Short mmCIF file of C-alpha atoms in Angstrom, two decimals:
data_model
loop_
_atom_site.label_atom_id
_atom_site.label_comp_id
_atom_site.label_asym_id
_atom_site.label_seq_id
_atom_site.Cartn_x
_atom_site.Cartn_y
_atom_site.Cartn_z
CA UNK A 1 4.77 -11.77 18.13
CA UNK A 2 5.19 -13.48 14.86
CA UNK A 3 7.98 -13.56 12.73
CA UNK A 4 8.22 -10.45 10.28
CA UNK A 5 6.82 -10.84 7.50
CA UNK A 6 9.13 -8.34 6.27
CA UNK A 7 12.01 -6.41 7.56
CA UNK A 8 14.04 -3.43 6.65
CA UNK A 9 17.44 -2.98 8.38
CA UNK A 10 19.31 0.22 7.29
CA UNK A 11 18.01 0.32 3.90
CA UNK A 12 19.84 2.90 1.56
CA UNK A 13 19.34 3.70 -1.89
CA UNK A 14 21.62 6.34 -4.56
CA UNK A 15 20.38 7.71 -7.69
CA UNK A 16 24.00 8.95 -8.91
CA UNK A 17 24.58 11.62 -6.04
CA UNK A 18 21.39 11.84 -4.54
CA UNK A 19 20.69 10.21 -1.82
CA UNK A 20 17.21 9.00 -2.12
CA UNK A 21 16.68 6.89 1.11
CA UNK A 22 19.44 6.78 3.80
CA UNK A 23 19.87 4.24 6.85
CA UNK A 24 15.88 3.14 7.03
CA UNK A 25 14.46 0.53 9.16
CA UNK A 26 11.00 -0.74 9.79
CA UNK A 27 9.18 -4.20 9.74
CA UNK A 28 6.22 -5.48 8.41
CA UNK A 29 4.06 -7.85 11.14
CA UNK A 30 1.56 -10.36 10.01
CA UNK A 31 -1.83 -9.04 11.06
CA UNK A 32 -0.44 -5.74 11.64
CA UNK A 33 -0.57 -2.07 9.40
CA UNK A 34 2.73 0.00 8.98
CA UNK A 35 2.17 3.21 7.85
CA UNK A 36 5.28 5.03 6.14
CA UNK A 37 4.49 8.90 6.13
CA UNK A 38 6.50 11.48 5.01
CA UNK A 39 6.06 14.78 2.90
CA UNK A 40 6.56 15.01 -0.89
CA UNK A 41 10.50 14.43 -1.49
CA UNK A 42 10.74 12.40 1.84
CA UNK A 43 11.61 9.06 0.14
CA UNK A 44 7.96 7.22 0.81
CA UNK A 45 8.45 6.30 -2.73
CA UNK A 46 11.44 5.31 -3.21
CA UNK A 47 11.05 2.81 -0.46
CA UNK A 48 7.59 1.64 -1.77
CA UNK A 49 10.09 0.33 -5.25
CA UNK A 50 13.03 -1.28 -2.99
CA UNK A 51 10.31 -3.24 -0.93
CA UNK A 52 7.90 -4.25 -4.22
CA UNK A 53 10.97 -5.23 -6.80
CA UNK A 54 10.95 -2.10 -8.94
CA UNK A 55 14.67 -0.85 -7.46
CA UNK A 56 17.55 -2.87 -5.50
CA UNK A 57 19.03 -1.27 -2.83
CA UNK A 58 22.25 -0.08 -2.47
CA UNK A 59 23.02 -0.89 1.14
CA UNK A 60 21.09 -2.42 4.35
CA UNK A 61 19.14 -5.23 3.80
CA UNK A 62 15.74 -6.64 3.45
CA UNK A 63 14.80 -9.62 4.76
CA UNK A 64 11.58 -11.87 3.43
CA UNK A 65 9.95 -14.19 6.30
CA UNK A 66 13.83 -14.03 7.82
CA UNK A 67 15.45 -14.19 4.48
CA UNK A 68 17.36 -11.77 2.81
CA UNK A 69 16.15 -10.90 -0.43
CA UNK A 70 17.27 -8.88 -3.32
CA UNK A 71 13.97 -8.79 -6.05
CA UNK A 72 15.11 -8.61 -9.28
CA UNK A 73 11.58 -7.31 -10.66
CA UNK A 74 8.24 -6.80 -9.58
CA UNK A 75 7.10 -10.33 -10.66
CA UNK A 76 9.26 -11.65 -8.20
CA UNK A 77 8.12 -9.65 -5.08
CA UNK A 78 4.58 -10.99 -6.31
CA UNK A 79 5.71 -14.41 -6.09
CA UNK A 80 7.41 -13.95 -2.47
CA UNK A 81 3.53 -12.44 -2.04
CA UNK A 82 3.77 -8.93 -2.03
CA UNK A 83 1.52 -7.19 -3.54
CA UNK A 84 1.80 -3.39 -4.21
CA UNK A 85 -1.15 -1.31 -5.45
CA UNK A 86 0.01 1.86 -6.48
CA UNK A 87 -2.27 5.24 -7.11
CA UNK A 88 -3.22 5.01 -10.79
CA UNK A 89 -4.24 1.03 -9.51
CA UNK A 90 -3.27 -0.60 -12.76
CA UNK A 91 -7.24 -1.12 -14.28
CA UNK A 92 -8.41 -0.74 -17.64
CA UNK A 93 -11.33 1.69 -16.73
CA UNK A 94 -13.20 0.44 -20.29
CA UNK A 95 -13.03 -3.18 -19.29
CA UNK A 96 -15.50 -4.98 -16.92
CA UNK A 97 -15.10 -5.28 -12.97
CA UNK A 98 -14.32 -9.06 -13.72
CA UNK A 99 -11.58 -8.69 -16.35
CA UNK A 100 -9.85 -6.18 -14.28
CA UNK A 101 -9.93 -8.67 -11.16
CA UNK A 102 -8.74 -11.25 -13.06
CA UNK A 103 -6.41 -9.50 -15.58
CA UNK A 104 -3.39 -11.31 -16.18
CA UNK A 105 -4.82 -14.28 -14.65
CA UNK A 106 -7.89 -15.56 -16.30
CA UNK A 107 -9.34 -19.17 -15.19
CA UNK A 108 -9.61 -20.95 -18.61
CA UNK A 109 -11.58 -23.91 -19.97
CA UNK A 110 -11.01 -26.39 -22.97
CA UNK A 111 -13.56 -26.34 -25.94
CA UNK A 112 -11.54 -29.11 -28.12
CA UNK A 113 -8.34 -28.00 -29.13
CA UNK A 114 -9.18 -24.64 -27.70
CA UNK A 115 -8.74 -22.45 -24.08
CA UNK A 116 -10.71 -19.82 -23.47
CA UNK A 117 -11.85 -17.52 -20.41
CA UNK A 118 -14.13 -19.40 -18.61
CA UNK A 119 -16.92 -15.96 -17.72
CA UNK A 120 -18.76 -17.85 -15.50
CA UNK A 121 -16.14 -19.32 -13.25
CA UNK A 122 -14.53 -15.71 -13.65
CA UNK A 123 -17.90 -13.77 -12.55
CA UNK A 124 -18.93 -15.82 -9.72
CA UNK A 125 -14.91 -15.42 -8.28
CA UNK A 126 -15.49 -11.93 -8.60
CA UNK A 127 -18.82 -11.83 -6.97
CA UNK A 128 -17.77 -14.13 -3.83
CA UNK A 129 -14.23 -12.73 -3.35
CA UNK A 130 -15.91 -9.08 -3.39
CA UNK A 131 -18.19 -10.09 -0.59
CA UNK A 132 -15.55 -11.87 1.63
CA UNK A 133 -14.32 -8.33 2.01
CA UNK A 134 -17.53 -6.89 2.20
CA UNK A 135 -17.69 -5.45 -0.40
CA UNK A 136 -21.21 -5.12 -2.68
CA UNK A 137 -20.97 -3.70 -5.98
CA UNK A 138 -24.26 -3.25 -8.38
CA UNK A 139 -23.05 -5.43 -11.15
CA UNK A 140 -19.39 -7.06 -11.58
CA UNK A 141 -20.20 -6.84 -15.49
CA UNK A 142 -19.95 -2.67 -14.94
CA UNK A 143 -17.03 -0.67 -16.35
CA UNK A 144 -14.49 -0.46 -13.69
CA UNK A 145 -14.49 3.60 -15.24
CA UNK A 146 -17.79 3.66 -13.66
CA UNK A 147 -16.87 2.80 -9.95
CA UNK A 148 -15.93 5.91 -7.44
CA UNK A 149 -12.05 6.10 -6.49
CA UNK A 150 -13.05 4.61 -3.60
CA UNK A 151 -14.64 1.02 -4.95
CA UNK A 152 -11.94 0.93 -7.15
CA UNK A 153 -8.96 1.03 -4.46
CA UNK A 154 -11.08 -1.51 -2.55
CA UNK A 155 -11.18 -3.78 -6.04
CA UNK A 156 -7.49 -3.19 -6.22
CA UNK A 157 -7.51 -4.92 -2.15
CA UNK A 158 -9.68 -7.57 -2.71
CA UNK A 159 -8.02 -8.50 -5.43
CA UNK A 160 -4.63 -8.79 -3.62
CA UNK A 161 -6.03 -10.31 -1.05
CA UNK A 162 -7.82 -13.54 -3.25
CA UNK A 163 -4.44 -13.81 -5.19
CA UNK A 164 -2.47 -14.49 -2.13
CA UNK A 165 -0.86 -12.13 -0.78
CA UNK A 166 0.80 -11.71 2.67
CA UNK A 167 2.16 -7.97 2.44
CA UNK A 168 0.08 -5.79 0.83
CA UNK A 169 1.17 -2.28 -0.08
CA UNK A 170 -0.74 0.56 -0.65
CA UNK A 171 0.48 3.46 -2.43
CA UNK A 172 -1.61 6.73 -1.19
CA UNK A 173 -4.50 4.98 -1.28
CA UNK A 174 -7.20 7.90 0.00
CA UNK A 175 -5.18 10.92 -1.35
CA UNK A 176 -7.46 12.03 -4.11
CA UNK A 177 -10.54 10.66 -2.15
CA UNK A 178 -12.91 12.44 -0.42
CA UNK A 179 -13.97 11.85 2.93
CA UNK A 180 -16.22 9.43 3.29
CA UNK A 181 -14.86 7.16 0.36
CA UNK A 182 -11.70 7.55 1.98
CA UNK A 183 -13.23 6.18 5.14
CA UNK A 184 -14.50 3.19 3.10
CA UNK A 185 -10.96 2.49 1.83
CA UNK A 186 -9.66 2.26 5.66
CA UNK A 187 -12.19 0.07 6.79
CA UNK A 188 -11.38 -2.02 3.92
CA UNK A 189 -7.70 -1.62 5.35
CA UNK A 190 -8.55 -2.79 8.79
CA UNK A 191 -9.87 -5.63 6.91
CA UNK A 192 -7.37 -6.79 5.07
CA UNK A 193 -4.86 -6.86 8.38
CA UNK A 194 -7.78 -8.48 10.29
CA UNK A 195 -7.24 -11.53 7.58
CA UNK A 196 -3.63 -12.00 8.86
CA UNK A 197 -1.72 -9.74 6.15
CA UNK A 198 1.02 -7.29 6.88
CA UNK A 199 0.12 -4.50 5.18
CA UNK A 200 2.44 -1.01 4.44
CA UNK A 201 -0.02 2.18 3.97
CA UNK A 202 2.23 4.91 2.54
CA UNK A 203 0.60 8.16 3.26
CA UNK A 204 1.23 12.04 3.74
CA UNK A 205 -2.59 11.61 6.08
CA UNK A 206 -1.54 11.27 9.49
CA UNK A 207 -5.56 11.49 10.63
CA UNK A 208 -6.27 8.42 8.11
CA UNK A 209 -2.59 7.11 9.11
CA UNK A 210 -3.18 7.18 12.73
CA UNK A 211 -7.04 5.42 12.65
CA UNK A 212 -5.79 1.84 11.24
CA UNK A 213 -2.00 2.03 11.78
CA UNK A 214 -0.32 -0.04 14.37
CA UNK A 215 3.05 1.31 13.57
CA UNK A 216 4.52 4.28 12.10
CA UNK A 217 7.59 5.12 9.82
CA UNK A 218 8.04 9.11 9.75
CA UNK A 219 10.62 10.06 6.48
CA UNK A 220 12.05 13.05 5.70
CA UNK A 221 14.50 13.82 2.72
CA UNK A 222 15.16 9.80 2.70
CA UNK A 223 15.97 9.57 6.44
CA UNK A 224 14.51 8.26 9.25
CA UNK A 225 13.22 10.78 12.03
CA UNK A 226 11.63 7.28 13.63
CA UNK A 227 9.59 4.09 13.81
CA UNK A 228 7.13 3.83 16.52
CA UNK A 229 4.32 1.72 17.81
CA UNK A 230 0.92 3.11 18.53
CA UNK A 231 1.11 3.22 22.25
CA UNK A 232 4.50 5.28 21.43
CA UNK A 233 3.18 8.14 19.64
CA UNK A 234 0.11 10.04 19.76
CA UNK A 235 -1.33 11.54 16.99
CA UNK A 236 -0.72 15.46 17.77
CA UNK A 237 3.14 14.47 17.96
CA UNK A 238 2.69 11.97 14.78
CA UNK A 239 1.66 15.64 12.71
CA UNK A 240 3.94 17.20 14.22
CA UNK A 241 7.15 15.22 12.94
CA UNK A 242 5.62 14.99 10.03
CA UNK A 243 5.15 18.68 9.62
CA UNK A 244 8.96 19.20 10.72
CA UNK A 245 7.74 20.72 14.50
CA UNK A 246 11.29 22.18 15.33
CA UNK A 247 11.22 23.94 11.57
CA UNK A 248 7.89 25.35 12.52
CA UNK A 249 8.64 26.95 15.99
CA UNK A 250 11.56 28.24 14.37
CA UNK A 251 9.55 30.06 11.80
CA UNK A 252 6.64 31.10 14.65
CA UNK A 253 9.61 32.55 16.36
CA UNK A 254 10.20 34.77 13.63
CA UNK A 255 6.84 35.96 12.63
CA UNK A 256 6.54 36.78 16.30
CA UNK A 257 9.87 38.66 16.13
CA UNK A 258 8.22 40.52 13.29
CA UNK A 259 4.85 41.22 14.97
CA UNK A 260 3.31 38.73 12.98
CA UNK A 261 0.54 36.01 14.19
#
């Protein structure tokens, strides 16, 4: 196995006197999907801003490539080359599926004294780096408003992936999708691993979870209940710590006790 890309050792984070994420661990292989699940409140978040720049933590440490870093901003976690893409996927739904891919980052060209956003060279990026991933849209020049949530988290990919990165991050990425366009997103998933990038899928979908993830982070309340590998955990007990199974026996125990169910 390669090195880590990256690497969480006892990661902790404190907002005043709440602890938002206590004594976490995981790594992030190259080639490889770890999936962070957790229910709302279980500190999937938080952790999603320690790793991309947004928050330092308070204790642990995180480790880039076998480095310890400490990102000061999320500019900086870009730079190492992760990439985060979080739910509301940071597109300007009014401008074209070009601009958006290249927003921030426009190729220029010189007319005299002057730069200015070379389309062409912009379009035909678009176009090719689209279809790398397999990915066929009617026309590039479209409003990106005009693409389903699905083709517009696989936009948000694609465009990670042709900017470099080498941990991509997903934030939720099939939560407010329906089925099939969330089974478009995961293939696009398996893709982007398949290319050699460590990617983190943060869901509360242990189904969608389970399909592409080769490892699996279960949080509750900001603490660990346990990192394991595929052949580790099966997907009945993967719901089942995420759905708190001891806190549900306890409460079939009851209704039983009350001739209920």
């Amino acid at each position: 196995m390669a090195e880590p890309l990256l690497e969480a050792r006892g990661l902790g984070k404190n907002y005043g006197s709440v602890v938002a994420l206590r004594d976490v661990s995981t790594v992030v292989n190259p080639g490889q999907v770890t999936c962070v699940l957790g229910d709302n409140g279980a500190g999937k978040s938080t952790l999603i801003k320690v790793l991309a720049g947004a928050h330092q933590h308070d204790a642990g440490e995180l480790l880039f490539q076998g480095s310890p870093v400490r990102f000061a901003s999320p500019r900086e976690a870009l730079e190492h080359g992760i990439a985060t893409v979080y739910q509301d996927l940071a597109v300007v739904p009014l401008m074209s599926v070009w601009r958006n891919f290249f927003l921030g980052a426009e190729p220029l060209r010189r007319i005299g004294p002057l730069r200015i956003i070379d389309r062409g060279l912009a379009i035909d990026t678009t176009r090719r780096a689209l279809a790398d991933m397999g990915i066929h849209l009617r026309d590039v020049e479209q409003p990106v408003g005009t693409l389903s949530g699905g083709e517009r988290q696989c936009l948000a990919i694609a465009r990670a992936v042709h900017f470099g990165a080498k941990v991509l991050i997903l934030d939720e990425p099939t939560a407010a999708l329906g089925v099939k366009q969330a089974g478009v997103v995961l293939r696009y998933v398996a893709q982007a691993r398949d290319r050699g990038l460590g990617v983190v899928l943060i869901s509360h979908n242990p189904h969608h979870a389970h399909l592409v993830g080769d490892r699996f982070l279960v949080l509750k309340r900001g603490r660990s209940l346990g990192c394991h590998e595929k052949d580790e955990i099966t997907l009945a007990e993967l719901t089942r710590q995420m759905a708190g199974g001891a806190e549900l026996d306890e409460l079939a125990h009851e209704l039983r006790g009350r001739g209920i169910g």
